[in-house]
Every structure is written in structure tokens, then in C-alpha cells.
PDB file of C-alpha atoms and ligand atoms in Angstrom:
ATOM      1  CA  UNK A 147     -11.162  18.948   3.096  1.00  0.00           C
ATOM      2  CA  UNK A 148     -13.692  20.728   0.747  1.00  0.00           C
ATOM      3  CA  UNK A 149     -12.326  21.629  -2.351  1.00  0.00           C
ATOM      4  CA  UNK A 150     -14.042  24.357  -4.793  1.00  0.00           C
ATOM      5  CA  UNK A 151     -14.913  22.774  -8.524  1.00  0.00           C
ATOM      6  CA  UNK A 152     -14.030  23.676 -11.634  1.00  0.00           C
ATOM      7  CA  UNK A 153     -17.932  24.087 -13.410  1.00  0.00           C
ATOM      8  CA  UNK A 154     -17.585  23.691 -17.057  1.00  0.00           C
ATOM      9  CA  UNK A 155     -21.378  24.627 -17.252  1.00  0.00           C
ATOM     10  CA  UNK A 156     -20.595  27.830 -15.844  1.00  0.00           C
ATOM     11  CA  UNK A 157     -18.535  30.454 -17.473  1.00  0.00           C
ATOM     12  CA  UNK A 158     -18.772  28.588 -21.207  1.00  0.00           C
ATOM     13  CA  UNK A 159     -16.275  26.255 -19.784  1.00  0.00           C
ATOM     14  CA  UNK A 160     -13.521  28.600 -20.045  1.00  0.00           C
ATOM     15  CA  UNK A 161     -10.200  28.343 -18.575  1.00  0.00           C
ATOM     16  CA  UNK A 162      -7.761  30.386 -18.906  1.00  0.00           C
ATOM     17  CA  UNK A 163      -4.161  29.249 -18.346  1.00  0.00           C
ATOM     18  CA  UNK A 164      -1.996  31.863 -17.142  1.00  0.00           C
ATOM     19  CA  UNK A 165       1.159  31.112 -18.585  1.00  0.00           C
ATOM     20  CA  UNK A 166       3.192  32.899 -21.367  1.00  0.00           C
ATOM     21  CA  UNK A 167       5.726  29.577 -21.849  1.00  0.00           C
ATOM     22  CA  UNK A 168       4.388  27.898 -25.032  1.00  0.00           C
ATOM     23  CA  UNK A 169       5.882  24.115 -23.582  1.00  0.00           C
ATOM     24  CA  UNK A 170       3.727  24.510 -20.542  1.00  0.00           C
ATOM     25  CA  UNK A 171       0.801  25.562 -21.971  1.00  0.00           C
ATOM     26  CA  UNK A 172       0.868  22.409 -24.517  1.00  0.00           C
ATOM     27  CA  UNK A 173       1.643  20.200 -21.236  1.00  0.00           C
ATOM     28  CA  UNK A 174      -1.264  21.657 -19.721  1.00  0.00           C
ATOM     29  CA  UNK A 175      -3.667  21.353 -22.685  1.00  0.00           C
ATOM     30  CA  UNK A 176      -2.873  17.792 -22.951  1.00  0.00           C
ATOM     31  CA  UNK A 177      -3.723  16.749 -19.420  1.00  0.00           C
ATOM     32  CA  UNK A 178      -6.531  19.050 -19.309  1.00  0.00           C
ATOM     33  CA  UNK A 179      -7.856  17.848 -22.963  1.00  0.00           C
ATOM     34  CA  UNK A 180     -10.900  15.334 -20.915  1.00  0.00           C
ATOM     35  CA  UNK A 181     -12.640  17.753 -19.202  1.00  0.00           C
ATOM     36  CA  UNK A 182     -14.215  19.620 -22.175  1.00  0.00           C
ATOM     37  CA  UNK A 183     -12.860  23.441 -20.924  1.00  0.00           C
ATOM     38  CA  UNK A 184     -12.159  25.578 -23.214  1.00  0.00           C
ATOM     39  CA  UNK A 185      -8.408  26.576 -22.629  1.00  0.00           C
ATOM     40  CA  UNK A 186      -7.084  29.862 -23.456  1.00  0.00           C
ATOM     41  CA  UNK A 187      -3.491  31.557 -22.963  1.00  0.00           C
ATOM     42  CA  UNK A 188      -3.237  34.715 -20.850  1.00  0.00           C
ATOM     43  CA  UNK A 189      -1.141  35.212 -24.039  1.00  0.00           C
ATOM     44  CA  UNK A 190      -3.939  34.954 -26.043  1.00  0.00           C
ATOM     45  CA  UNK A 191      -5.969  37.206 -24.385  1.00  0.00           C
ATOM     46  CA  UNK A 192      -3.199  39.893 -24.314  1.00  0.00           C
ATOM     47  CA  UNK A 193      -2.865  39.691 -20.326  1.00  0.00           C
ATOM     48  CA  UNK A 194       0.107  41.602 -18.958  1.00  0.00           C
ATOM     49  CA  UNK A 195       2.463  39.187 -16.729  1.00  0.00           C
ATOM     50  CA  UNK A 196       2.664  39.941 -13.241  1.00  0.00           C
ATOM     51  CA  UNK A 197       6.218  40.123 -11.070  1.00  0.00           C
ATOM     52  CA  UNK A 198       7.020  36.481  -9.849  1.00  0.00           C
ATOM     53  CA  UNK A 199       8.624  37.654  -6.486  1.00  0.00           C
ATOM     54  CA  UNK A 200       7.381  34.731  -4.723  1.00  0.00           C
ATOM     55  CA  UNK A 201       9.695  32.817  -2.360  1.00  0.00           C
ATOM     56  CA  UNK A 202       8.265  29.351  -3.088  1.00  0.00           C
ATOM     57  CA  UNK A 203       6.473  27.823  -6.338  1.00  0.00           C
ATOM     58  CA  UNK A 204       3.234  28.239  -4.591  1.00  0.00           C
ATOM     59  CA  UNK A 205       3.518  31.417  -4.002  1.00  0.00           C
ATOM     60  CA  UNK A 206       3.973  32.169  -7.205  1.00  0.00           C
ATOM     61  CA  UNK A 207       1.374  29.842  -8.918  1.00  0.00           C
ATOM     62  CA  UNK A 208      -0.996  31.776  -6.708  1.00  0.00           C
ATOM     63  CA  UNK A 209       0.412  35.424  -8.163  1.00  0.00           C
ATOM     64  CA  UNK A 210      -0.461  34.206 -11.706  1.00  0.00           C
ATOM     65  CA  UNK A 211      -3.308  32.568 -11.428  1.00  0.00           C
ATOM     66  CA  UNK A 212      -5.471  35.381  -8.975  1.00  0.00           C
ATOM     67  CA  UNK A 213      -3.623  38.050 -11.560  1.00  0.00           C
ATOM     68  CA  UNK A 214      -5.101  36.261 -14.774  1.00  0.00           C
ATOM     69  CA  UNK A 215      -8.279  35.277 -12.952  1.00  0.00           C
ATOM     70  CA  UNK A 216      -9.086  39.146 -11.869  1.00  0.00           C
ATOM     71  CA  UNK A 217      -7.628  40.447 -15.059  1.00  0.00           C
ATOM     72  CA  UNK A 218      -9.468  38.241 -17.724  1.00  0.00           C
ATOM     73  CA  UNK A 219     -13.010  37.302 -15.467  1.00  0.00           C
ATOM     74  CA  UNK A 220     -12.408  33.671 -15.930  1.00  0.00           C
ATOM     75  CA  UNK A 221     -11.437  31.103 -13.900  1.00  0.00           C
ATOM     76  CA  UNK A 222      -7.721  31.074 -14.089  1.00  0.00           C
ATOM     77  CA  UNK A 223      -4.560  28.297 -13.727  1.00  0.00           C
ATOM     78  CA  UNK A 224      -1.456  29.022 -13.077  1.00  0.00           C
ATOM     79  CA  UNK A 225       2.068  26.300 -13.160  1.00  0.00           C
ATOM     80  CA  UNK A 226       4.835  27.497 -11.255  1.00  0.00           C
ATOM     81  CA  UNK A 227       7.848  25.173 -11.516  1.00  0.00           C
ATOM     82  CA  UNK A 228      11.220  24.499 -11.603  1.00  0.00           C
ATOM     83  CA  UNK A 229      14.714  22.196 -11.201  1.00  0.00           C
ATOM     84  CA  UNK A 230      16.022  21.773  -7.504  1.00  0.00           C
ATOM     85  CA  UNK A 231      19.132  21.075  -7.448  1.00  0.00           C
ATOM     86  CA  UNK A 232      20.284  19.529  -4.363  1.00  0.00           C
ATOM     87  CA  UNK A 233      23.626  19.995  -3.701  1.00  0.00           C
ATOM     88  CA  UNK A 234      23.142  23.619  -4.958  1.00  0.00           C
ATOM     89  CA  UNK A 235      21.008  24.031  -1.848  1.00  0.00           C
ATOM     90  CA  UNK A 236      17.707  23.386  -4.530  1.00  0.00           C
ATOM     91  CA  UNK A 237      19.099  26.324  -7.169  1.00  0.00           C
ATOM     92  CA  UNK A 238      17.954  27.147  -9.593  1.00  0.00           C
ATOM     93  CA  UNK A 239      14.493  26.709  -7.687  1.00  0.00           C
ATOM     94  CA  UNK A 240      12.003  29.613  -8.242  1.00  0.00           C
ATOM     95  CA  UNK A 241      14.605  30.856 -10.160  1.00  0.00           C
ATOM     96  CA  UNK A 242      14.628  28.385 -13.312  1.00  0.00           C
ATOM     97  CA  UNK A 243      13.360  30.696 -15.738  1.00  0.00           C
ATOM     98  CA  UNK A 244      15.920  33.348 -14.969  1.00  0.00           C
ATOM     99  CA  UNK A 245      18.816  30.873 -15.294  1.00  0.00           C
ATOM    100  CA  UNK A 246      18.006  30.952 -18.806  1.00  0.00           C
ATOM    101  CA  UNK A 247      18.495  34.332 -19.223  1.00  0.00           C
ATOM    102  CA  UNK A 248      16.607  36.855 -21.162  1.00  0.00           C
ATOM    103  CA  UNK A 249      16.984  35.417 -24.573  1.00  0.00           C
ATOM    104  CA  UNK A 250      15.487  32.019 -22.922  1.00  0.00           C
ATOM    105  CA  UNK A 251      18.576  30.388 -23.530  1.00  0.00           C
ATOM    106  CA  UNK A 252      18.008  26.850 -21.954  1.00  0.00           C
ATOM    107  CA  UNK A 253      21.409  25.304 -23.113  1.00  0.00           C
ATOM    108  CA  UNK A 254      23.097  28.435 -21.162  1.00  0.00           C
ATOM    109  CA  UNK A 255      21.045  27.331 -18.469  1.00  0.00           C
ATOM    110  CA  UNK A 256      21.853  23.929 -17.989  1.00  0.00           C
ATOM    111  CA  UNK A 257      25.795  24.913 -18.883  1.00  0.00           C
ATOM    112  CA  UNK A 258      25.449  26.981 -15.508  1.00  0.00           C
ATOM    113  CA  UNK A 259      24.007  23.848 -13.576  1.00  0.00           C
ATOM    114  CA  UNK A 260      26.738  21.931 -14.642  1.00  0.00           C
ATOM    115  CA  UNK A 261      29.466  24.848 -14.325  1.00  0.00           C
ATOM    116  CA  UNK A 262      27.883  25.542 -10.729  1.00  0.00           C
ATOM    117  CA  UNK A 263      28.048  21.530  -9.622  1.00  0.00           C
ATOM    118  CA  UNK A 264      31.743  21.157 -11.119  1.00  0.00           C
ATOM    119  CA  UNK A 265      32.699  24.781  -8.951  1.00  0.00           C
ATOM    120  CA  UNK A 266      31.856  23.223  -5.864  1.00  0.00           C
ATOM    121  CA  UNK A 267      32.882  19.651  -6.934  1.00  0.00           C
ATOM    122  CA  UNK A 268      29.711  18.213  -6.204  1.00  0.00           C
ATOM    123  CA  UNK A 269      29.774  14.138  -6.243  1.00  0.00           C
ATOM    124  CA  UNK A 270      25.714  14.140  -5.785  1.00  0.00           C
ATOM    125  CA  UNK A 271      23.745  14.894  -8.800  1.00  0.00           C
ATOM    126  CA  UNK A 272      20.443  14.346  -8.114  1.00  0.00           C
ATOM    127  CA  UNK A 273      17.679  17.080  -8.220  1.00  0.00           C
ATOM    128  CA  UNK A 274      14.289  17.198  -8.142  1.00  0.00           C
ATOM    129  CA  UNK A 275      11.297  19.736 -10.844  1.00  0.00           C
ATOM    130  CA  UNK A 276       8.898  20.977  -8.688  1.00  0.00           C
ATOM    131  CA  UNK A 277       5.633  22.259  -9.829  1.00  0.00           C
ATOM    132  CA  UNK A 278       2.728  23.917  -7.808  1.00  0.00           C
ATOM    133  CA  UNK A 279      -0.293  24.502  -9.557  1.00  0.00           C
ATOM    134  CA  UNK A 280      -2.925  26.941  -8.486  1.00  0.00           C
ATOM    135  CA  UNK A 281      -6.462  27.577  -9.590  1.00  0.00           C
ATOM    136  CA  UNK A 282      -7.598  30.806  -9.188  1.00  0.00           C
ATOM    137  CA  UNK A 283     -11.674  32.236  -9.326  1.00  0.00           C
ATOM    138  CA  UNK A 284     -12.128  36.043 -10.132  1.00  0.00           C
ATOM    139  CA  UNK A 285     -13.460  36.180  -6.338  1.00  0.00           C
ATOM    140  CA  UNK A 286     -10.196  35.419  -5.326  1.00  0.00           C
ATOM    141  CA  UNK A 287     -10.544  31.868  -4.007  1.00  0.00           C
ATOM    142  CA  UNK A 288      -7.947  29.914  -4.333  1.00  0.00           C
ATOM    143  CA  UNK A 289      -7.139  26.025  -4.694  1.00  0.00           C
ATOM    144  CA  UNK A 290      -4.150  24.882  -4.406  1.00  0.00           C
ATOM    145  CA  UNK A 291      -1.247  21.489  -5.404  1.00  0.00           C
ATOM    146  CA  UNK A 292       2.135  20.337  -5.140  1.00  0.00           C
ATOM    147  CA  UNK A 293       3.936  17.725  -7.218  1.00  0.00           C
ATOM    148  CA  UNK A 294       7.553  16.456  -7.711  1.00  0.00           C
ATOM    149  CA  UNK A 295       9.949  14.017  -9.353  1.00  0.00           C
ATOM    150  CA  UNK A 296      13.105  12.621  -8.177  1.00  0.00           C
ATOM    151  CA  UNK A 297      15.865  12.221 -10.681  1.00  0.00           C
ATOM    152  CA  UNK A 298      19.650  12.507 -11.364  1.00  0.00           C
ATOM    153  CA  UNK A 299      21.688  15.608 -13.371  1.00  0.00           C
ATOM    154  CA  UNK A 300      23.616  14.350 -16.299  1.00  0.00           C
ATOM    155  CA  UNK A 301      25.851  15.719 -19.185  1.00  0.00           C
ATOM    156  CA  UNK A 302      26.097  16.245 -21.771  1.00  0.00           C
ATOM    157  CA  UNK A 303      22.571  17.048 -23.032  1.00  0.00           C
ATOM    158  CA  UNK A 304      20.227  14.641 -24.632  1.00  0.00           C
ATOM    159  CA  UNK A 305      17.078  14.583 -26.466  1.00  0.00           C
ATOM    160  CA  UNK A 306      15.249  17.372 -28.305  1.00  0.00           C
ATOM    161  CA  UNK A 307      11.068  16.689 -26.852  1.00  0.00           C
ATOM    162  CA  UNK A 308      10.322  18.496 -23.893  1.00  0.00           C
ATOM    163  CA  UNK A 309      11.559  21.837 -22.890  1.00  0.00           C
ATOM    164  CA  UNK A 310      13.601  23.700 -19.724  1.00  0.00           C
ATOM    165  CA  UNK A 311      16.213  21.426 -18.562  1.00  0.00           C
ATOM    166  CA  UNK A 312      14.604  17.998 -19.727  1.00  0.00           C
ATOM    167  CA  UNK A 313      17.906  17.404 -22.049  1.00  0.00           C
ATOM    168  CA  UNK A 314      19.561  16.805 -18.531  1.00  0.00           C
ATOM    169  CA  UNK A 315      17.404  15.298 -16.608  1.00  0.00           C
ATOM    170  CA  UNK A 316      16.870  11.494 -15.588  1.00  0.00           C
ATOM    171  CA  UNK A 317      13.995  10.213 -13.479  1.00  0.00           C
ATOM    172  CA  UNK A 318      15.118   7.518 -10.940  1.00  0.00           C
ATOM    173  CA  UNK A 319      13.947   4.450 -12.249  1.00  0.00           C
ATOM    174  CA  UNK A 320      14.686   5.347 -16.279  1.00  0.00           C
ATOM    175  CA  UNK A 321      18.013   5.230 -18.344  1.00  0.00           C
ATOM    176  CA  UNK A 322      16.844   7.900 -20.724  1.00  0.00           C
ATOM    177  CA  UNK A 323      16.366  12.127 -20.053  1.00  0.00           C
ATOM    178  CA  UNK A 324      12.925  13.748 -19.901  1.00  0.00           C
ATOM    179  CA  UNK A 325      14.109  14.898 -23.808  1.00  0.00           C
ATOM    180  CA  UNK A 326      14.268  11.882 -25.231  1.00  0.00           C
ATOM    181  CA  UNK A 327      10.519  10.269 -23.620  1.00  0.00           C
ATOM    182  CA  UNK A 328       7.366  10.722 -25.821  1.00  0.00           C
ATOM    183  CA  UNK A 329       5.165  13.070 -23.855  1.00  0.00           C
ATOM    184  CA  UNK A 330       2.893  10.601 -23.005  1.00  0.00           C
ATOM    185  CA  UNK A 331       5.374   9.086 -20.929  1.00  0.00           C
ATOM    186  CA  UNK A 332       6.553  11.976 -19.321  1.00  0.00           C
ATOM    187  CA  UNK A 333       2.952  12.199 -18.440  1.00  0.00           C
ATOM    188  CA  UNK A 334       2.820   9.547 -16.657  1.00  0.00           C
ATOM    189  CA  UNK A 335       6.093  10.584 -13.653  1.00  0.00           C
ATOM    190  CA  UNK A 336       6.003  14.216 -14.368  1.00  0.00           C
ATOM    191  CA  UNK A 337       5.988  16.854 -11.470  1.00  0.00           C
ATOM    192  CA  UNK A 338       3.328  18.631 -13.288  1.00  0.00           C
ATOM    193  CA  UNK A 339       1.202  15.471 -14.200  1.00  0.00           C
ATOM    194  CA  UNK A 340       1.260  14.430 -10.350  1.00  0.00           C
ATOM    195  CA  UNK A 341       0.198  17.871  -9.186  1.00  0.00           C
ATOM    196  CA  UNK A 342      -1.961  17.696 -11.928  1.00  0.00           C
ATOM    197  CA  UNK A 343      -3.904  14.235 -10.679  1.00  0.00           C
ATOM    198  CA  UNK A 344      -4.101  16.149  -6.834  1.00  0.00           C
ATOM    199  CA  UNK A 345      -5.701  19.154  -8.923  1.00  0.00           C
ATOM    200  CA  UNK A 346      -8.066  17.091 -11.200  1.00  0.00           C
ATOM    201  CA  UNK A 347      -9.538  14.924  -7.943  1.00  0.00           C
ATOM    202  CA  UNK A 348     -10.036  17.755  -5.874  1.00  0.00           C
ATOM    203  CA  UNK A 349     -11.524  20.090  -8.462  1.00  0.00           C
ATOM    204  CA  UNK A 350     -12.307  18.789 -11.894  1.00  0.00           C
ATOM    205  CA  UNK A 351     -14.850  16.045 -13.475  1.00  0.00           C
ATOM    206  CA  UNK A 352     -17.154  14.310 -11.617  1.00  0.00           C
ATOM    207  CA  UNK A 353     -16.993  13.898  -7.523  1.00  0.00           C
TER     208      UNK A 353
HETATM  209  P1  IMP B1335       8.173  29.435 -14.398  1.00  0.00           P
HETATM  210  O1  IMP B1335       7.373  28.438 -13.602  1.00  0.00           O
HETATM  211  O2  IMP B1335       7.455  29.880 -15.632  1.00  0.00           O
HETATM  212  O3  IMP B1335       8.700  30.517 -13.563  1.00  0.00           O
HETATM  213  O4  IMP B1335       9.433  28.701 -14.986  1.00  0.00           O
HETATM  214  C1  IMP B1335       9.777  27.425 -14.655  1.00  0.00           C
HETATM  215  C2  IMP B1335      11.007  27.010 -15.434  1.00  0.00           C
HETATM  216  O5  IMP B1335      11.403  25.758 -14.853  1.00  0.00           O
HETATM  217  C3  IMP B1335      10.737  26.703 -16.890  1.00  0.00           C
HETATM  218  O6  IMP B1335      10.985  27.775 -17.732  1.00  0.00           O
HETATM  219  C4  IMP B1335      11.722  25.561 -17.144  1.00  0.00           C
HETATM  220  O7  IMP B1335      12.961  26.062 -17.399  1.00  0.00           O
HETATM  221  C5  IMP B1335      11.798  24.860 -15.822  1.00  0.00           C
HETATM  222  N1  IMP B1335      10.881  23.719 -15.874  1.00  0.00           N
HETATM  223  C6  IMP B1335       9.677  23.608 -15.288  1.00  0.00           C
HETATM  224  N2  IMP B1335       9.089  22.446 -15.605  1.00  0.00           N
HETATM  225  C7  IMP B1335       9.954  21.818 -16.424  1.00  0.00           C
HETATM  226  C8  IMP B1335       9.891  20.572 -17.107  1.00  0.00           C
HETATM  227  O8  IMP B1335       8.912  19.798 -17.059  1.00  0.00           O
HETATM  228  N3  IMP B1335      10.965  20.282 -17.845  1.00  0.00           N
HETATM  229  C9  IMP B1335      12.039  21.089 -17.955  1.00  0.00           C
HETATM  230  N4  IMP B1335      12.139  22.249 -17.371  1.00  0.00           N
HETATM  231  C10 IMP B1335      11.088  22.623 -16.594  1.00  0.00           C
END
């Protein structure tokens, strides 16, 4: 399949990440530090945030990103993610944010994971974070990517890196929650850093 590039010669190299959450936008920096764009916030440039009423985390990466790429002129990204949480029949899903409340209250969050799994007695804890990531051109073309990680719930809450519901989350294969891994090695199992490496060989660097 032919995949539209990312041209850092074109547009000054600007990239505008159309996110408002201040953890993702790091996480994105980071992985996007090689390529020489220069990243900016649709918070930074003052860009209103559309409705998420997307039934799927593609759907609403692809919201964002066309809404920041028409509204700023730049090429545009957008991260739509979340925690799947499978015997909640993948809750909070496209709904992770909201969980949280309006205050952004992640510890109320992940109390009504637990509170939900412990209703319905659930014996199987494992989940899955989600993310799709879409890049977006002002003529509306779209690209496009999907990554996951597997992992089990656990509480109580540990670790203070990260962001969301790291503090309860274990990736199969580790002892330790997303919270308490340096970045770097989140980097390397993430949801976001695997949809990431589907992103960068389709569309950035060289071919
Ligand atoms: P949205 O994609 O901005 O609608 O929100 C996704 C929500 O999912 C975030 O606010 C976090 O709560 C959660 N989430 C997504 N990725 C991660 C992650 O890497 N760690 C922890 N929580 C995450």
C-alpha cells in the first residue's frame, strides 16, 4: 500500500499535534524528537477541541487530527487511546477520558475500574490501552495506525511516571506498572510507541 509522507521540507517542518493532554503530547514529542518537525500543541495555537463522538479510537484520531489540520493549515496528528478492559466488555474504551471525570481525576478513575470489576466479581483482570493514531493533511487526506498492549489490572495503585491509568497497569511479561517504568521503557511496549513505529515506516524519515 502507498502511504502519503510526512515532508519536513515542506510546510517549515511543522506538525502540529492535536491534543490538549499535556502526558500525550510529551509521549509524542519524545518519539517524534528524530525527525527534525517542529511540533506544536493545538493548545498552543489556541485551537478549539472538537466533539469526540467517535465509536472506535480511529474514528476519533481521525476527528482530531482533520479538525486541527483544517483549522491550523498544518499537517496535523492526532492520538486517540484508551484502557480496555476485558471483562468489562473493553470499558472504559473510547470512554477513558470521561471516566476521569471533569476535574481529570485519574485516581477516581481507576477506583471505578476496580469498583466496576469487584461489582461483577470479575476473576479476569487483564485489559488491554489501545491507541490509534491518525495523520491528517489540510486537504483532508488521511493516514492512518493501530497499536496495543496486553497487560493485567492490579490494585492498589503504584508508581507516580506516566499518566491515565499507568498506576494500575502491568504489561504481560513485567512485574512492575506502566508508573513505576522510566519512559524510555515504556517506549519500548507501549500501545502508542507500536502504533507509533507503523506510523513512522509508512510516513516519516527516509523510504
Ligand atoms: P483521549 O484519547 O484523549 O480521548 O483519552 C485517552 C485516555 O486514555 C487518557 O486520558 C488516559 O486516561 C487513557 N490513556 C491513554 N493512553 C494511556 C497511557 O499510555 N497510559 C495511561 N492511560 C492512558
Amino acid at each position: 500500500m502507498t502511504h502519503r509522507r510526512f515532508n519536513p521540507k515542506d510546510d517549515g517542518g511543522k506538525l502540529v499535534i492535536a491534543s490538549h493532554n499535556p502526558g500525550k503530547v510529551r509521549e509524542i514529542q519524545d518519539l517524534l524528537a528524530r525527525f527534525g518537525a517542529e511540533v506544536i500543541s493545538a493548545g498552543e495555537l489556541g485551537l478549539p477541541e472538537p466533539v469526540e463522538d467517535g465509536a472506535t479510537f480511529i474514528a476519533n484520531a481521525e476527528i482530531k487530527a482533520l479538525a486541527a489540520a483544517r483549522g491550523s493549515g498544518h499537517v496535523a496528528l492526532a492520538d486517540d487511546s484508551g484502557l480496555c478492559v476485558h471483562a468489562l466488555g473493553g470499558d472504559p474504551g473510547v470512554y477513558s477520558a470521561r471516566w476521569a471525570g471533569p476535574g481529570k481525576d485519574f485516581a477516581v478513575a481507576m477506583q471505578k475500574v476496580e469498583d466496576a470489576l469487584d461489582e461483577k466479581q470479575a476473576g479476569d483482570r487483564t485489559a488491554h490501552f489501545a491507541c490509534a493514531l491518525c495523520l491528517a493533511w489540510p486537504d483532508g487526506h488521511v493516514e492512518t495506525f493501530e497499536g496495543q498492549v496486553h497487560g493485567t489490572m492490579t490494585w492498589p495503585a503504584r508508581g507516580t511516571k506516566g499518566f491515565g491509568y499507568d498506576p494500575t497497569f502491568v504489561p504481560d511479561g513485567h512485574a512492575i506498572t506502566f508508573a513505576e517504568m522510566d519512559p524510555e521503557q515504556k517506549h519500548t511496549m507501549s500501545h502508542r510507541a507500536r502504533a507509533f513505529e507503523k506510523l513512522v515506516a509508512a510516513c516519516f524519515g527516509d523510504e
